[in-house]
Coordinates of C-alpha atoms in Angstrom, one line a residue:
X14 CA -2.3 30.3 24.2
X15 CA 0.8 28.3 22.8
X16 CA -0.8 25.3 23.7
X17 CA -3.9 26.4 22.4
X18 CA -2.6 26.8 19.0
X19 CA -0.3 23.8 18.5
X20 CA -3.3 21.1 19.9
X21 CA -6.0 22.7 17.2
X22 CA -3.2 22.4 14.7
X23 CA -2.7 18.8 15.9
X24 CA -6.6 18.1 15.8
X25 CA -6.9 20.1 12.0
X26 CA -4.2 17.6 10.8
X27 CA -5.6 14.4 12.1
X28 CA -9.6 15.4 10.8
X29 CA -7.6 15.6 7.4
X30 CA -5.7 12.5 7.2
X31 CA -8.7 10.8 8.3
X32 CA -10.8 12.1 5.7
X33 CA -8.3 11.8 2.8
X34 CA -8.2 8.0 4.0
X35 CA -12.1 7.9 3.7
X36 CA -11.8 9.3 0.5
X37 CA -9.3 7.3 -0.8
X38 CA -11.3 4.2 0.0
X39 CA -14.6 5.7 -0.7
X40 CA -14.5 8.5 -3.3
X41 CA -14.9 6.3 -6.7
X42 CA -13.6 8.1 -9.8
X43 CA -13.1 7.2 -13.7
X44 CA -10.4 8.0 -15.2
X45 CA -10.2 7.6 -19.1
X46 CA -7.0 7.0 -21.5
X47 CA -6.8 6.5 -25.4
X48 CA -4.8 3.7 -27.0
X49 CA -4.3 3.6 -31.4
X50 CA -3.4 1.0 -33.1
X51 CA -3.1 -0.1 -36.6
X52 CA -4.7 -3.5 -35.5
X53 CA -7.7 -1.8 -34.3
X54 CA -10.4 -0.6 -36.8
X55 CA -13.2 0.6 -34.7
X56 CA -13.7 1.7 -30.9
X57 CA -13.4 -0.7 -28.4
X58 CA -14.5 0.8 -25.0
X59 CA -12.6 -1.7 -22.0
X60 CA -13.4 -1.0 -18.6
X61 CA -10.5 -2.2 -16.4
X62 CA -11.0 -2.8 -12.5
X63 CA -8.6 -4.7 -9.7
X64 CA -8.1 -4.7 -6.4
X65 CA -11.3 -4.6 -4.8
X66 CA -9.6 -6.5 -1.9
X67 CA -14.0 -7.4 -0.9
X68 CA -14.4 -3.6 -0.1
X69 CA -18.0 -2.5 -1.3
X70 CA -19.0 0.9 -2.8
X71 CA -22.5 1.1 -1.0
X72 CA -24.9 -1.6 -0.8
X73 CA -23.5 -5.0 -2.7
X74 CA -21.5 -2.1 -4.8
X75 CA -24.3 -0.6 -6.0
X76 CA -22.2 2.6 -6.8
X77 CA -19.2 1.2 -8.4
X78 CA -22.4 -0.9 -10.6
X79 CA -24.0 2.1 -11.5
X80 CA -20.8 3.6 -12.8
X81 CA -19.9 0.4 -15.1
X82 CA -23.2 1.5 -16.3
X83 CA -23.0 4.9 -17.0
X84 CA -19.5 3.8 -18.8
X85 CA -21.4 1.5 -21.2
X86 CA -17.9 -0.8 -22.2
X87 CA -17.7 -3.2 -24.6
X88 CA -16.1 -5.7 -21.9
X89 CA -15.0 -5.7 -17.9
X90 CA -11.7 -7.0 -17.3
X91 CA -11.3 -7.4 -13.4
X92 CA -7.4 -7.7 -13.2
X93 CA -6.7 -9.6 -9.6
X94 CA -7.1 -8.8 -5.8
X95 CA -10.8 -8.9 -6.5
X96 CA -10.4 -10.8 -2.7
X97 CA -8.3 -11.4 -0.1
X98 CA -6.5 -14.0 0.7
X99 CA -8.2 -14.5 4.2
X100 CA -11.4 -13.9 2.8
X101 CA -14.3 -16.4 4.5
X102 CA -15.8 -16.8 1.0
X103 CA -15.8 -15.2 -2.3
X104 CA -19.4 -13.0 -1.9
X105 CA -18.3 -9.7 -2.6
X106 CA -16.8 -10.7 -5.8
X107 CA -19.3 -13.3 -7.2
X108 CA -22.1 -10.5 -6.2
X109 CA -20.5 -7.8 -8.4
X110 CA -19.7 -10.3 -11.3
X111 CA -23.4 -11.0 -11.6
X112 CA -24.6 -7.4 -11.6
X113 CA -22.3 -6.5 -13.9
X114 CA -22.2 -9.6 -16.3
X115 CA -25.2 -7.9 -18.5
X116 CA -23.7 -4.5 -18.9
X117 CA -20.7 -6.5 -20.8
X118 CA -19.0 -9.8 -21.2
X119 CA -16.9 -10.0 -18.0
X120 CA -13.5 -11.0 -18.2
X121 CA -11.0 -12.4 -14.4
X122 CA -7.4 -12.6 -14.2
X123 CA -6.3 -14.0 -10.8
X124 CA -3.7 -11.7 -8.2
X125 CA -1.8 -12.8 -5.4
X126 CA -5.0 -12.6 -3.0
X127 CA -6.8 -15.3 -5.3
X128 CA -3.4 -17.3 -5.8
X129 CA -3.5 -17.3 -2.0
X130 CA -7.5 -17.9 -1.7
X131 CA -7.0 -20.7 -3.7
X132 CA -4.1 -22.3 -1.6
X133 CA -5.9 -22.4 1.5
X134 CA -8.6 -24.1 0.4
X135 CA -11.3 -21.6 1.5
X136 CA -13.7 -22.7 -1.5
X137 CA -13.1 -24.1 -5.1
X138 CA -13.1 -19.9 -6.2
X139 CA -12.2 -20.6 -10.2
X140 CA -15.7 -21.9 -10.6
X141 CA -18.0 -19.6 -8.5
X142 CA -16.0 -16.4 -10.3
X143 CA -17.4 -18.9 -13.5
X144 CA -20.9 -19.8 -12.1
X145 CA -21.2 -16.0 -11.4
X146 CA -21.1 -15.1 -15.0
X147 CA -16.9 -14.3 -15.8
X148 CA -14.6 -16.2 -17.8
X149 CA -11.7 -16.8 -16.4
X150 CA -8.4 -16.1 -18.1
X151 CA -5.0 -18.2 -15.9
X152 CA -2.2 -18.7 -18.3
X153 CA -4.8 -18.9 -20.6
X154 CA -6.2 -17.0 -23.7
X155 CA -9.2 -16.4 -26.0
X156 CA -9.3 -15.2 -29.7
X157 CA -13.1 -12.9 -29.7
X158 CA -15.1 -10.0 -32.1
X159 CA -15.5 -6.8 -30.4
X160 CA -17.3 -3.9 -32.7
X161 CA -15.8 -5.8 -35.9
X162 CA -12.3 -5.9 -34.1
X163 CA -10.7 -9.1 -33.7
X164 CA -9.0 -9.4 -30.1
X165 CA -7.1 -12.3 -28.4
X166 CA -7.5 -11.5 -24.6
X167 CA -5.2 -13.7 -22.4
X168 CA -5.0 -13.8 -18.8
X169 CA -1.7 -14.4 -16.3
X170 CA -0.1 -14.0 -12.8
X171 CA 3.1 -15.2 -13.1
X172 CA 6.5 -13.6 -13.9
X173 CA 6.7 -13.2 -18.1
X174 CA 10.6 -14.0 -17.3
X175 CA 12.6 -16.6 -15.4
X176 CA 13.5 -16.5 -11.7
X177 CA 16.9 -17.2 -12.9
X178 CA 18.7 -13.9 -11.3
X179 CA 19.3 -12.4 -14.9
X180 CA 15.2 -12.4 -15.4
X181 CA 15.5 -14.0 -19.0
X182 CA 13.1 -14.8 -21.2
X183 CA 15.1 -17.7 -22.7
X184 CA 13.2 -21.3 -23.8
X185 CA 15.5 -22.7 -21.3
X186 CA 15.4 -20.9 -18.8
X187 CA 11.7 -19.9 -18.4
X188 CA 9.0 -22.5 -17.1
X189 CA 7.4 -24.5 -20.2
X190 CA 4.2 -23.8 -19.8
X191 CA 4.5 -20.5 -19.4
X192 CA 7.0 -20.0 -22.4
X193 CA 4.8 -21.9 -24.6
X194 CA 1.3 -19.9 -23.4
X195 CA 3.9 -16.4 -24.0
X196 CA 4.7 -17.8 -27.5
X197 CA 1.7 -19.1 -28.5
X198 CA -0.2 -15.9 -27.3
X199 CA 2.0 -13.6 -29.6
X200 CA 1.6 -15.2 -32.3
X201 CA -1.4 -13.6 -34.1
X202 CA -2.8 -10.8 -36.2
X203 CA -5.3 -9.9 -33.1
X204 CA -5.0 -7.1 -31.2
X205 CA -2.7 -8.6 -28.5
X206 CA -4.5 -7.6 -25.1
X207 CA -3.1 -9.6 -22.0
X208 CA -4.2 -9.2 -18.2
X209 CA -1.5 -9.4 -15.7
X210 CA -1.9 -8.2 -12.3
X211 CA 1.4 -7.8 -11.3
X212 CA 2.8 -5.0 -13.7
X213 CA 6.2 -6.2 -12.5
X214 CA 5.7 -9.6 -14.0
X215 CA 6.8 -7.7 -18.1
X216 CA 8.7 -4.5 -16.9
X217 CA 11.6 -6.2 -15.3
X218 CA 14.7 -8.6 -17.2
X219 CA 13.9 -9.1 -20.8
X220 CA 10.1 -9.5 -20.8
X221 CA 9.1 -6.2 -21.9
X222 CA 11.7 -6.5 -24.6
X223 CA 10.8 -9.6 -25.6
X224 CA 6.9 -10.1 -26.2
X225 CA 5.4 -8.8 -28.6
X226 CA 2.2 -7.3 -26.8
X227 CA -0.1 -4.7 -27.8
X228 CA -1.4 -3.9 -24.3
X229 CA -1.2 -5.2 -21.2
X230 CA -3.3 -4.4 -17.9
X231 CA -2.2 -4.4 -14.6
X232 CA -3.2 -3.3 -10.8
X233 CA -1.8 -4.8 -7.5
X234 CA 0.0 -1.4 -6.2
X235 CA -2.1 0.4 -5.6
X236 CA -0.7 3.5 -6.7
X237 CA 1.8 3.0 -4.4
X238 CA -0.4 3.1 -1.5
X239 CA 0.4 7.0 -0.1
X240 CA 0.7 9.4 -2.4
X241 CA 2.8 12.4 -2.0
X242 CA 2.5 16.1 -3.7
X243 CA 5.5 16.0 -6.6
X244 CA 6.9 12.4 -5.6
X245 CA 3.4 10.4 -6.3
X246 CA 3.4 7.1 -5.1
X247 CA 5.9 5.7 -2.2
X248 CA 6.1 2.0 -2.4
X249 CA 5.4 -0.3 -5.2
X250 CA 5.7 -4.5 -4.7
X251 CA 8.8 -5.9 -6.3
X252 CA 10.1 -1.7 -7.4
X253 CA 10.3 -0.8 -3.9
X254 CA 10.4 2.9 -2.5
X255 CA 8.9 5.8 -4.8
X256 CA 8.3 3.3 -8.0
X257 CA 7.8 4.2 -11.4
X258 CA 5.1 1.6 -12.6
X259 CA 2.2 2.0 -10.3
X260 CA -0.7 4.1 -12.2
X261 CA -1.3 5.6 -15.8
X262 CA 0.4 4.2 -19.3
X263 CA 3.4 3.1 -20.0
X264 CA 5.4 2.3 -23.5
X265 CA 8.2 -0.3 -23.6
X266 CA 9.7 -2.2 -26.8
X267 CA 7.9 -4.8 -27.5
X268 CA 5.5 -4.2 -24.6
X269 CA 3.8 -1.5 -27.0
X270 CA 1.4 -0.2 -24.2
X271 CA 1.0 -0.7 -20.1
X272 CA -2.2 0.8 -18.7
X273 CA -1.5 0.4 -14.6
X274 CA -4.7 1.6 -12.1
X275 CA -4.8 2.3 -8.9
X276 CA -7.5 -0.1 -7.9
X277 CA -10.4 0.2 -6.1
X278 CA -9.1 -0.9 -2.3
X279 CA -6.5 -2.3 0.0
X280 CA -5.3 -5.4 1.7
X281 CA -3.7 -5.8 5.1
X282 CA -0.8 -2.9 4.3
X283 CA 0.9 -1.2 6.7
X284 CA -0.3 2.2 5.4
X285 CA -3.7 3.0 4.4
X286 CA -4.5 4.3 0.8
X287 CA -3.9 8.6 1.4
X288 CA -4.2 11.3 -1.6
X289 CA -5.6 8.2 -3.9
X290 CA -8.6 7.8 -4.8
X291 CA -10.3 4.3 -6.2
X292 CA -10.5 4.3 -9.6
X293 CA -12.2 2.4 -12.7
X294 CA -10.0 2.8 -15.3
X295 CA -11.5 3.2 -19.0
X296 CA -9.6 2.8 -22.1
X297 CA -10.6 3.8 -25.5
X298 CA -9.0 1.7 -28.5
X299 CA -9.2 3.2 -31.5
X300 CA -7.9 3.2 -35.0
X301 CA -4.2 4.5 -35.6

C-alpha cells in the first residue's frame, strides 16, 4: 500500500514538471510595463522580444505573429539569441522578421548566439536579418520620429566597461570604438533607448553610473532559467546563483531605466526553462 502511494506520488510529480517545462516553452504571455519621461511627449508603444533561440510558437510562429499584432507597437526590437549558435541557417528568424516587418519597423541587436553564428561561418547572417526586412543595430545607432517623439535607438553586445578587473569606464581603459559609440550615443536631446542583450554588459563596474541612458533593453537569462516560489530565478550569466537582474525594470544612476525579459526560449542549458513562461514584453513610454 506503501509502495502504492509513494510511486503515484512519484508519477504526479514527474506529469508536473513535465508540463510546467511545456509550458514554459510553449505558453506565450505579454507582459506590459510603463516608463515617463520628460523627453517623451506622446505614447510610444515598443514591443521587446529575445531569445527565441529558433524555437517556433506554432506554424512559422504564427502565434507569437498574431500576438505582435494584437499588440499594435510602434516598433519591434528583437534584443539577441534570436538563434543559436549551431544553428544550420538563420530560417526561423529571417521568417518571423518578414511577418512581422509590416506590423512595425523592426529593429536587431545581436546576442552571444549570433556573435557565435557569425564566427563559424554558417552564413553571412547581418544581411539576411537585413534582406528580411530589420535594421540592424551593432555598436551602432540611429536618430528616428515615433508619434512626434524624437528617439536615438542604438544597438550593442559588448561590455559598456573595460575588462580591466576594476570594470571602468575610463577613455583609457575601455576599447575606442566602443568608448566613442558610448559617448557619441549620449550625447543628445533624444530619448536615449539602447538595446543590449546582455543586461550585465551596464549593471556591473562603473557603466551604469556612468552613461547617461534613458532606457536600455536586455534578455539573455532567461529569467534565470528555473524559477522558484519566493527566490525567483536561480542562475543568471556573469551574476551567478539566484541573480538580481534577470526580468522586470530596473533603475540605476545614470542608467535611468532597465527593462529585462525573460525571452521567448532556451539554448543548450543544463536545466530546462520551469515556472517561466515565454514572454513578449511591451513597454509603454509616455510623458512624465
Amino acid at each position: 500500500m506503501a509502495a502504492g502511494i509513494v510511486l503515484a506520488a512519484v508519477i504526479a510529480i514527474a506529469v508536473f514538471i513535465k508540463v510546467e517545462i511545456y509550458i514554459s516553452y510553449n505558453s506565450l504571455e505579454a507582459e506590459e510595463y510603463t516608463i515617463s519621461s520628460d523627453r517623451i511627449n506622446s505614447e510610444v508603444k515598443l514591443a521587446l522580444i529575445s531569445d527565441l533561440h529558433d524555437h517556433t510558437f506554432g506554424e512559422k510562429n504564427e502565434e507569437l505573429v498574431q500576438m505582435l499584432k494584437e499588440q499594435e507597437p510602434d516598433l519591434i526590437l528583437m534584443a539577441g539569441d534570436m538563434i543559436n549558435d549551431i544553428s544550420k541557417d538563420s530560417h526561423v528568424a529571417v521568417e518571423l522578421i518578414e511577418q512581422v516587418k509590416d506590423i512595425a519597423p523592426v529593429y536587431y541587436s545581436l546576442g552571444n548566439q549570433e556573435e557565435d553564428y557569425i564566427g563559424r561561418g554558417t552564413s553571412d547572417l547581418l544581411n539576411e536579418l537585413k534582406d528580411a526586412g530589420a535594421i540592424v543595430l551593432d555598436e551602432s545607432y540611429q536618430d528616428i520620429q515615433v508619434n512626434g517623439n524624437a528617439i536615438r535607438l542604438g544597438g550593442m553586445y559588448d561590455y559598456a566597461f573595460a575588462l580591466d578587473g576594476n570594470n571602468t569606464t575610463t577613455k583609457e581603459s575601455m576599447r575606442p570604438s566602443l568608448y566613442q559609440f558610448l559617448t557619441d550615443f549620449q550625447d543628445t536631446d533624444s530619448y536615449r533607448l539602447m538595446m543590449a542583450h546582455r543586461p550585465d554588459s551596464f549593471i556591473f563596474g562603473d557603466a551604469a553610473k556612468t552613461w547617461d541612458i534613458d532606457l536600455v533593453v536586455s534578455g539573455h537569462n532567461h529569467g534565470g532559467q528555473v524559477i522558484l516560489p519566493f527566490l525567483g530565478g536561480i542562475y543568471g550569466g556573469d551574476q551567478g546563483w539566484f541573480p538580481k537582474y534577470v526580468d522586470g525594470v530596473h533603475h540605476f544612476k545614470k542608467v535611468k531605466n532597465m527593462v529585462i525579459t525573460r525571452g521567448l526560449g532556451s539554448g543548450e542549458e543544463k536545466l530546462p526553462r520551469f515556472n517561466n513562461k515565454p514572454e513578449v514584453v511591451m513597454i509603454y513610454l509616455e510623458k512624465e
